[in-house]
Every structure is written in structure tokens, then in C-alpha cells.
Amino acid sequence: MERRDTLEQATPNRPAESDWFKYQLKHQDGTSKARRGEFVTPHGAVQTPAFMPVGTQGTVKGLEIGMVRETGAEMILGNTYHLSLRPGDDVVADLGGLHKFMNWQGPILTDSGGFQIFSLAQMRKITEKEAVFQSHIDGRKIHLSPERSIEIQENLGSDIAMVLDHVVELPNETKVIREAMDRSIRWAKRCQDAATRKDQAQFAIVQGGLDEGLRVECAERLGELEFPGYAIGGLSVGEPPPEMYRILDATCPALPAEKPRYLMGVGRPEDLLEGIRRGVDLFDCVMPTRNGRNALAFTDQGTVRLRNAKYQRDSTPLDPKSVPQ
């Protein structure tokens, strides 16, 4: 399938190539590893730390795009697997790219499809060449290699493309985790070699399960490949929160300090704070919007389940602190 140059067409006033992707550390907290920074992309800058709402199929469910902007979100996430099936990455490219398709002119990050390979465990086969699994729509076989993942993401025209990785269930045997980690590193290099667009940055993904040593090794080996950014994947898949924090304690210091760090699939407020405290810059998760669609709200006083009978005639604000005085 032919790659399309939609992102270049959509950004006629883009900066020089050397300035397309740049992370600048603005402030380092003196009592923790928390930091504030700015990540520049062809579609604008993102002030970090930042949370990315998830628009799986090109839209954040339940919200118009103007509402997403009003939340203060600066970058949103699209799903490579789902968009490649419906409407198709070639269709999105023909319609001008994902930014035009979504009517979102800010930065967009697309995942690689690795998590979908993980979640469709009963219908998949993974080899060194690729992952083969069944479409959840019509059951046909999907072949997803590192090269195909990048081809899809280049057709979509996102600012950030995630490399394809191999995620395994936890807990698991060390041998299985290491094999998946080593494959993820090899696939990351294949993604890097497959890139044809200088106006799209790739982020590598650190794997290694709950083994601190493997996580550090993976971070260091990926660091040698000099990606523009690094993600921490394979967490928030059922492990207790303290285990995730332990892995972050080991992994974050092993990542390049001058590059943005992205913790994938994490959205609980307390987890965001713990991640920020350890030096994470970017987060994404479907949970906040999913909870909103199911009438569950996050407040400073905890979660509020609006369908509970006691709120039927309650006219007070969800969170008094958020009401303008």
C-alpha cells in the first residue's frame, strides 16, 4: 500500500526539520523527580506533564472536538489497529490525514497496534516476522509487522508514531518476558528502518514485565538507538499499583533525561501523580472518558457515582473547588 504525504501537505508553515521535534526541560522539582517541560511537534507544542484523551476511531467518544479542546488537552491519541480497519488508513490519507479527518490541528499520537495484539490473545500468532490475528469485525486474518505498523501510521499522518512491541501477560516466566523484550527491541529497530517521513517522530517502548533488571536493560538498549521519545509499556495490565511504581522507580532513571517519557495506558488520578513524581511526562487512558459515559466522575473528594439514588435531587456542583467564584 502506498504511503501518503498528508502531514506535509497539512502543515505548509511547518518549522525547519531540525525543529520539528524538540523537548525542552523547563523546571526540575527539588524534592522529587517531577519535571515540567515542553515538547514541540509540527502541529504545536505540548506542555508536560500532560494527559492525552483517547480517540480510538478518530473521535473521543461522547465529546465533540471543541469540547476536547475546552478540557485543555493539547495532544490526543488515535488507534492504529482500529483506524486501519475502519475506515482504513488509505481512506484517512485520501481525506487529508488524521488531523483533517478529526478536525484536530493539535498534535496526535498513534499507538502501534501492540496492545491489540496483546488483548486478542486467543486469536493471535506471533513470529519474528509479524503478528497474525483475527479482525474483531469480520474474523479475517490481519498481518501486522513492524513495517506495516509504520506504513499505517505514516498514512494516518500522526505526529508521533509508536513502534510495534510485544506485550506479554503478567505474571509470566522470566524466559517469556525476556524473549518478548528482545523481540520488542528488534522490532523497534525495524520500525526505525522503515520510516520514510521526517515530519513524524517514533517513540520506542520499554518492556520487561515486572523485572527491574530487564526494564533497565531494555531502556538502555533502546536509548542507544536514539529515538525522539520513549514510552514505558506493558504496565497497568492487572498488577498492583505498588508494583507499577517499583518498575517506574527503576525505569525512568535509565531513560535519556533529554527525551520525553510516556507511561502508556495509565489514567487513575493517583497513578498520574505517582508517575509525575517519578519523572513521567505523558499519559493516556480510555478510563476517564469511559467513566464519564457511565456517570462516574473524579473529584478532589474521590469518585462520585451519579447514578446512585442519593444524587437524584442533588443540585450542588460535582466539585465545589472547580466552580468559578
GROMACS .gro file of C-alpha atoms in nm:
model
  325
    1MET     CA    1   0.000   0.000   0.000
    2GLU     CA    2   0.137   0.342  -0.095
    3ARG     CA    3   0.233   0.584   0.180
    4ARG     CA    4   0.074   0.928   0.164
    5ASP     CA    5   0.233   1.265   0.242
    6THR     CA    6  -0.073   1.408   0.416
    7LEU     CA    7   0.107   1.559   0.715
    8GLU     CA    8   0.344   1.761   0.499
    9GLN     CA    9   0.051   1.891   0.296
   10ALA     CA   10  -0.142   1.980   0.611
   11THR     CA   11   0.139   2.190   0.759
   12PRO     CA   12   0.263   2.437   0.494
   13ASN     CA   13   0.412   2.667   0.760
   14ARG     CA   14   0.589   2.390   0.948
   15PRO     CA   15   0.922   2.474   1.114
   16ALA     CA   16   1.260   2.363   0.984
   17GLU     CA   17   1.325   1.989   1.006
   18SER     CA   18   1.565   2.027   1.299
   19ASP     CA   19   1.290   2.198   1.497
   20TRP     CA   20   1.006   1.960   1.417
   21PHE     CA   21   1.052   1.760   1.736
   22LYS     CA   22   1.223   1.909   2.036
   23TYR     CA   23   1.191   1.850   2.409
   24GLN     CA   24   1.298   2.125   2.645
   25LEU     CA   25   1.316   2.079   3.021
   26LYS     CA   26   1.167   2.389   3.184
   27HIS     CA   27   1.189   2.302   3.553
   28GLN     CA   28   1.303   2.015   3.774
   29ASP     CA   29   1.135   1.972   4.113
   30GLY     CA   30   1.377   1.988   4.402
   31THR     CA   31   1.204   1.730   4.621
   32SER     CA   32   1.112   1.462   4.365
   33LYS     CA   33   1.189   1.361   4.006
   34ALA     CA   34   0.886   1.553   3.877
   35ARG     CA   35   0.966   1.787   3.591
   36ARG     CA   36   0.796   2.040   3.368
   37GLY     CA   37   0.882   2.061   3.001
   38GLU     CA   38   0.771   2.146   2.651
   39PHE     CA   39   0.758   1.905   2.358
   40VAL     CA   40   0.742   2.073   2.017
   41THR     CA   41   0.577   1.894   1.722
   42PRO     CA   42   0.478   2.002   1.368
   43HIS     CA   43   0.126   2.071   1.500
   44GLY     CA   44   0.222   2.273   1.804
   45ALA     CA   45   0.380   2.237   2.145
   46VAL     CA   46   0.267   2.021   2.435
   47GLN     CA   47   0.331   2.143   2.789
   48THR     CA   48   0.430   1.847   3.003
   49PRO     CA   49   0.334   1.666   3.214
   50ALA     CA   50   0.024   1.610   3.001
   51PHE     CA   51  -0.264   1.364   2.968
   52MET     CA   52  -0.381   1.256   2.623
   53PRO     CA   53  -0.752   1.175   2.574
   54VAL     CA   54  -0.801   0.865   2.359
   55GLY     CA   55  -0.986   0.893   2.028
   56THR     CA   56  -0.975   0.525   1.933
   57GLN     CA   57  -1.154   0.553   1.599
   58GLY     CA   58  -1.079   0.915   1.523
   59THR     CA   59  -1.307   1.065   1.785
   60VAL     CA   60  -1.312   1.094   2.163
   61LYS     CA   61  -1.637   0.916   2.244
   62GLY     CA   62  -1.912   1.135   2.385
   63LEU     CA   63  -1.733   1.463   2.309
   64GLU     CA   64  -1.729   1.699   2.015
   65ILE     CA   65  -1.380   1.809   1.917
   66GLY     CA   66  -1.443   2.159   2.055
   67MET     CA   67  -1.528   2.006   2.393
   68VAL     CA   68  -1.197   1.819   2.389
   69ARG     CA   69  -1.016   2.148   2.332
   70GLU     CA   70  -1.206   2.306   2.621
   71THR     CA   71  -1.070   2.043   2.860
   72GLY     CA   72  -0.724   2.185   2.800
   73ALA     CA   73  -0.598   1.876   2.616
   74GLU     CA   74  -0.309   1.959   2.383
   75MET     CA   75  -0.244   1.617   2.228
   76ILE     CA   76  -0.479   1.327   2.163
   77LEU     CA   77  -0.429   0.961   2.078
   78GLY     CA   78  -0.561   0.757   1.786
   79ASN     CA   79  -0.562   0.380   1.745
   80THR     CA   80  -0.363   0.236   1.456
   81TYR     CA   81  -0.536  -0.103   1.455
   82HIS     CA   82  -0.893   0.027   1.462
   83LEU     CA   83  -0.833   0.307   1.210
   84SER     CA   84  -0.662   0.067   0.970
   85LEU     CA   85  -0.977  -0.147   0.967
   86ARG     CA   86  -1.239   0.129   0.969
   87PRO     CA   87  -1.236   0.348   0.770
   88GLY     CA   88  -0.889   0.230   0.657
   89ASP     CA   89  -0.558   0.413   0.669
   90ASP     CA   90  -0.569   0.463   0.291
   91VAL     CA   91  -0.909   0.630   0.326
   92VAL     CA   92  -0.783   0.862   0.601
   93ALA     CA   93  -0.483   0.950   0.383
   94ASP     CA   94  -0.706   1.026   0.082
   95LEU     CA   95  -0.920   1.253   0.303
   96GLY     CA   96  -0.618   1.461   0.402
   97GLY     CA   97  -0.478   1.278   0.701
   98LEU     CA   98  -0.590   1.220   1.057
   99HIS     CA   99  -0.572   1.586   1.164
  100LYS     CA  100  -0.815   1.690   0.892
  101PHE     CA  101  -1.025   1.377   0.939
  102MET     CA  102  -1.069   1.458   1.311
  103ASN     CA  103  -1.074   1.838   1.268
  104TRP     CA  104  -0.796   1.850   1.529
  105GLN     CA  105  -0.500   2.070   1.442
  106GLY     CA  106  -0.300   1.992   1.755
  107PRO     CA  107  -0.050   1.708   1.796
  108ILE     CA  108  -0.170   1.349   1.754
  109LEU     CA  109  -0.002   1.030   1.877
  110THR     CA  110  -0.095   0.694   1.730
  111ASP     CA  111  -0.027   0.364   1.903
  112SER     CA  112   0.128   0.078   1.709
  113GLY     CA  113  -0.129  -0.199   1.748
  114GLY     CA  114   0.085  -0.384   2.003
  115PHE     CA  115  -0.175  -0.366   2.277
  116GLN     CA  116  -0.442  -0.503   2.043
  117ILE     CA  117  -0.214  -0.799   1.971
  118PHE     CA  118  -0.192  -0.849   2.348
  119SER     CA  119  -0.566  -0.814   2.409
  120LEU     CA  120  -0.659  -1.054   2.127
  121ALA     CA  121  -0.452  -1.333   2.281
  122GLN     CA  122  -0.698  -1.609   2.190
  123MET     CA  123  -0.686  -1.521   1.820
  124ARG     CA  124  -0.318  -1.444   1.757
  125LYS     CA  125   0.011  -1.596   1.649
  126ILE     CA  126   0.338  -1.408   1.696
  127THR     CA  127   0.653  -1.483   1.499
  128GLU     CA  128   0.973  -1.286   1.449
  129LYS     CA  129   0.833  -1.156   1.121
  130GLU     CA  130   0.493  -1.036   1.238
  131ALA     CA  131   0.181  -1.089   1.443
  132VAL     CA  132  -0.117  -1.259   1.280
  133PHE     CA  133  -0.458  -1.229   1.440
  134GLN     CA  134  -0.826  -1.217   1.357
  135SER     CA  135  -1.017  -0.899   1.295
  136HIS     CA  136  -1.275  -0.835   1.567
  137ILE     CA  137  -1.508  -0.707   1.294
  138ASP     CA  138  -1.526  -0.986   1.038
  139GLY     CA  139  -1.279  -1.250   1.153
  140ARG     CA  140  -1.038  -1.208   0.862
  141LYS     CA  141  -0.666  -1.251   0.924
  142ILE     CA  142  -0.468  -0.937   0.998
  143HIS     CA  143  -0.093  -0.939   0.936
  144LEU     CA  144   0.082  -0.672   1.141
  145SER     CA  145   0.458  -0.642   1.109
  146PRO     CA  146   0.673  -0.351   1.232
  147GLU     CA  147   0.692  -0.226   0.874
  148ARG     CA  148   0.315  -0.244   0.824
  149SER     CA  149   0.253  -0.067   1.156
  150ILE     CA  150   0.471   0.224   1.045
  151GLU     CA  151   0.314   0.227   0.699
  152ILE     CA  152  -0.031   0.264   0.858
  153GLN     CA  153   0.085   0.539   1.091
  154GLU     CA  154   0.258   0.728   0.811
  155ASN     CA  155  -0.063   0.709   0.608
  156LEU     CA  156  -0.257   0.842   0.907
  157GLY     CA  157  -0.008   1.128   0.935
  158SER     CA  158   0.020   1.142   1.313
  159ASP     CA  159   0.293   1.350   1.474
  160ILE     CA  160   0.408   1.065   1.699
  161ALA     CA  161   0.415   0.702   1.586
  162MET     CA  162   0.470   0.427   1.840
  163VAL     CA  163   0.692   0.135   1.742
  164LEU     CA  164   0.537  -0.211   1.737
  165ASP     CA  165   0.614  -0.404   2.054
  166HIS     CA  166   0.544  -0.748   2.200
  167VAL     CA  167   0.342  -0.728   2.523
  168VAL     CA  168   0.305  -1.040   2.738
  169GLU     CA  169   0.067  -1.130   3.017
  170LEU     CA  170   0.180  -1.078   3.378
  171PRO     CA  171   0.288  -1.258   3.583
  172ASN     CA  172   0.496  -1.471   3.347
  173GLU     CA  173   0.817  -1.671   3.327
  174THR     CA  174   1.138  -1.470   3.300
  175LYS     CA  175   1.227  -1.655   2.979
  176VAL     CA  176   0.900  -1.550   2.815
  177ILE     CA  177   0.938  -1.189   2.929
  178ARG     CA  178   1.297  -1.169   2.803
  179GLU     CA  179   1.207  -1.317   2.465
  180ALA     CA  180   0.929  -1.059   2.424
  181MET     CA  181   1.162  -0.779   2.538
  182ASP     CA  182   1.436  -0.880   2.294
  183ARG     CA  183   1.182  -0.905   2.013
  184SER     CA  184   1.044  -0.561   2.103
  185ILE     CA  185   1.394  -0.413   2.067
  186ARG     CA  186   1.448  -0.582   1.731
  187TRP     CA  187   1.105  -0.466   1.613
  188ALA     CA  188   1.185  -0.111   1.730
  189LYS     CA  189   1.492  -0.109   1.505
  190ARG     CA  190   1.284  -0.240   1.214
  191CYS     CA  191   1.031   0.039   1.271
  192GLN     CA  192   1.315   0.290   1.272
  193ASP     CA  193   1.450   0.150   0.945
  194ALA     CA  194   1.102   0.154   0.786
  195ALA     CA  195   1.043   0.525   0.847
  196THR     CA  196   1.017   0.748   0.539
  197ARG     CA  197   0.880   1.069   0.695
  198LYS     CA  198   1.096   1.322   0.873
  199ASP     CA  199   0.784   1.503   0.995
  200GLN     CA  200   0.677   1.206   1.210
  201ALA     CA  201   0.868   1.103   1.522
  202GLN     CA  202   0.880   0.748   1.654
  203PHE     CA  203   0.873   0.664   2.024
  204ALA     CA  204   1.030   0.336   2.138
  205ILE     CA  205   0.859   0.125   2.406
  206VAL     CA  206   1.036  -0.023   2.707
  207GLN     CA  207   0.925  -0.374   2.800
  208GLY     CA  208   1.049  -0.623   3.061
  209GLY     CA  209   0.748  -0.714   3.273
  210LEU     CA  210   0.794  -0.666   3.647
  211ASP     CA  211   1.166  -0.745   3.634
  212GLU     CA  212   1.364  -0.432   3.724
  213GLY     CA  213   1.681  -0.563   3.565
  214LEU     CA  214   1.512  -0.636   3.232
  215ARG     CA  215   1.344  -0.297   3.234
  216VAL     CA  216   1.673  -0.115   3.287
  217GLU     CA  217   1.844  -0.327   3.021
  218CYS     CA  218   1.566  -0.258   2.772
  219ALA     CA  219   1.572   0.117   2.844
  220GLU     CA  220   1.947   0.134   2.796
  221ARG     CA  221   1.948  -0.069   2.473
  222LEU     CA  222   1.666   0.139   2.324
  223GLY     CA  223   1.845   0.454   2.438
  224GLU     CA  224   2.137   0.358   2.215
  225LEU     CA  225   1.902   0.375   1.915
  226GLU     CA  226   1.838   0.745   1.985
  227PHE     CA  227   1.462   0.768   1.941
  228PRO     CA  228   1.298   1.112   1.985
  229GLY     CA  229   1.097   0.981   2.281
  230TYR     CA  230   1.048   0.675   2.499
  231ALA     CA  231   0.741   0.500   2.637
  232ILE     CA  232   0.702   0.258   2.925
  233GLY     CA  233   0.465  -0.016   2.816
  234GLY     CA  234   0.333  -0.345   2.947
  235LEU     CA  235   0.209  -0.198   3.275
  236SER     CA  236  -0.140  -0.128   3.409
  237VAL     CA  237  -0.241  -0.477   3.294
  238GLY     CA  238  -0.361  -0.601   3.632
  239GLU     CA  239  -0.054  -0.572   3.852
  240PRO     CA  240  -0.094  -0.399   4.194
  241PRO     CA  241  -0.014  -0.024   4.180
  242PRO     CA  242   0.293  -0.058   4.409
  243GLU     CA  243   0.444  -0.299   4.156
  244MET     CA  244   0.397  -0.045   3.878
  245TYR     CA  245   0.556   0.228   4.091
  246ARG     CA  246   0.851   0.000   4.165
  247ILE     CA  247   0.911  -0.054   3.794
  248LEU     CA  248   0.886   0.320   3.728
  249ASP     CA  249   1.143   0.383   4.001
  250ALA     CA  250   1.385   0.157   3.815
  251THR     CA  251   1.300   0.251   3.456
  252CYS     CA  252   1.272   0.631   3.449
  253PRO     CA  253   1.632   0.699   3.559
  254ALA     CA  254   1.756   0.462   3.286
  255LEU     CA  255   1.585   0.664   3.010
  256PRO     CA  256   1.753   0.962   2.841
  257ALA     CA  257   1.679   1.271   3.052
  258GLU     CA  258   1.662   1.494   2.745
  259LYS     CA  259   1.378   1.296   2.583
  260PRO     CA  260   1.006   1.283   2.676
  261ARG     CA  261   0.883   0.983   2.877
  262TYR     CA  262   0.538   0.836   2.819
  263LEU     CA  263   0.360   0.591   3.052
  264MET     CA  264   0.110   0.403   2.839
  265GLY     CA  265  -0.247   0.318   2.937
  266VAL     CA  266  -0.249   0.479   3.282
  267GLY     CA  267  -0.531   0.714   3.384
  268ARG     CA  268  -0.621   0.687   3.753
  269PRO     CA  269  -0.559   1.027   3.915
  270GLU     CA  270  -0.338   0.878   4.186
  271ASP     CA  271  -0.134   0.689   3.925
  272LEU     CA  272  -0.080   1.008   3.727
  273LEU     CA  273   0.057   1.180   4.035
  274GLU     CA  274   0.283   0.887   4.119
  275GLY     CA  275   0.409   0.879   3.761
  276ILE     CA  276   0.476   1.253   3.755
  277ARG     CA  277   0.661   1.224   4.085
  278ARG     CA  278   0.893   0.972   3.919
  279GLY     CA  279   0.962   1.184   3.611
  280VAL     CA  280   0.695   1.075   3.359
  281ASP     CA  281   0.587   1.340   3.107
  282LEU     CA  282   0.295   1.190   2.911
  283PHE     CA  283  -0.002   0.966   2.990
  284ASP     CA  284  -0.304   0.824   2.808
  285CYS     CA  285  -0.601   0.609   2.905
  286VAL     CA  286  -0.958   0.536   2.794
  287MET     CA  287  -1.077   0.525   3.155
  288PRO     CA  288  -1.165   0.893   3.215
  289THR     CA  289  -1.395   0.921   2.914
  290ARG     CA  290  -1.533   0.570   2.965
  291ASN     CA  291  -1.615   0.653   3.327
  292GLY     CA  292  -1.776   0.978   3.217
  293ARG     CA  293  -2.004   0.793   2.975
  294ASN     CA  294  -2.103   0.569   3.265
  295ALA     CA  295  -2.180   0.859   3.503
  296LEU     CA  296  -1.873   0.826   3.723
  297ALA     CA  297  -1.684   1.146   3.799
  298PHE     CA  298  -1.342   1.216   3.953
  299THR     CA  299  -1.336   1.492   4.216
  300ASP     CA  300  -1.097   1.616   4.484
  301GLN     CA  301  -1.310   1.423   4.734
  302GLY     CA  302  -1.289   1.099   4.536
  303THR     CA  303  -1.514   0.935   4.278
  304VAL     CA  304  -1.884   1.019   4.253
  305ARG     CA  305  -2.128   0.766   4.107
  306LEU     CA  306  -2.400   0.990   3.971
  307ARG     CA  307  -2.649   0.709   3.915
  308ASN     CA  308  -2.673   0.646   4.287
  309ALA     CA  309  -3.022   0.733   4.412
  310LYS     CA  310  -2.890   0.984   4.666
  311TYR     CA  311  -2.787   1.220   4.385
  312GLN     CA  312  -3.127   1.222   4.212
  313ARG     CA  313  -3.224   1.562   4.357
  314ASP     CA  314  -2.876   1.687   4.442
  315SER     CA  315  -2.821   2.022   4.269
  316THR     CA  316  -2.479   2.100   4.419
  317PRO     CA  317  -2.169   2.111   4.195
  318LEU     CA  318  -1.979   1.787   4.148
  319ASP     CA  319  -1.667   1.956   4.281
  320PRO     CA  320  -1.716   2.291   4.459
  321LYS     CA  321  -1.349   2.376   4.404
  322SER     CA  322  -1.399   2.373   4.027
  323VAL     CA  323  -1.682   2.630   4.027
  324PRO     CA  324  -1.569   2.983   3.929
  325GLN     CA  325  -1.613   3.229   4.215
   0.00000   0.00000   0.00000
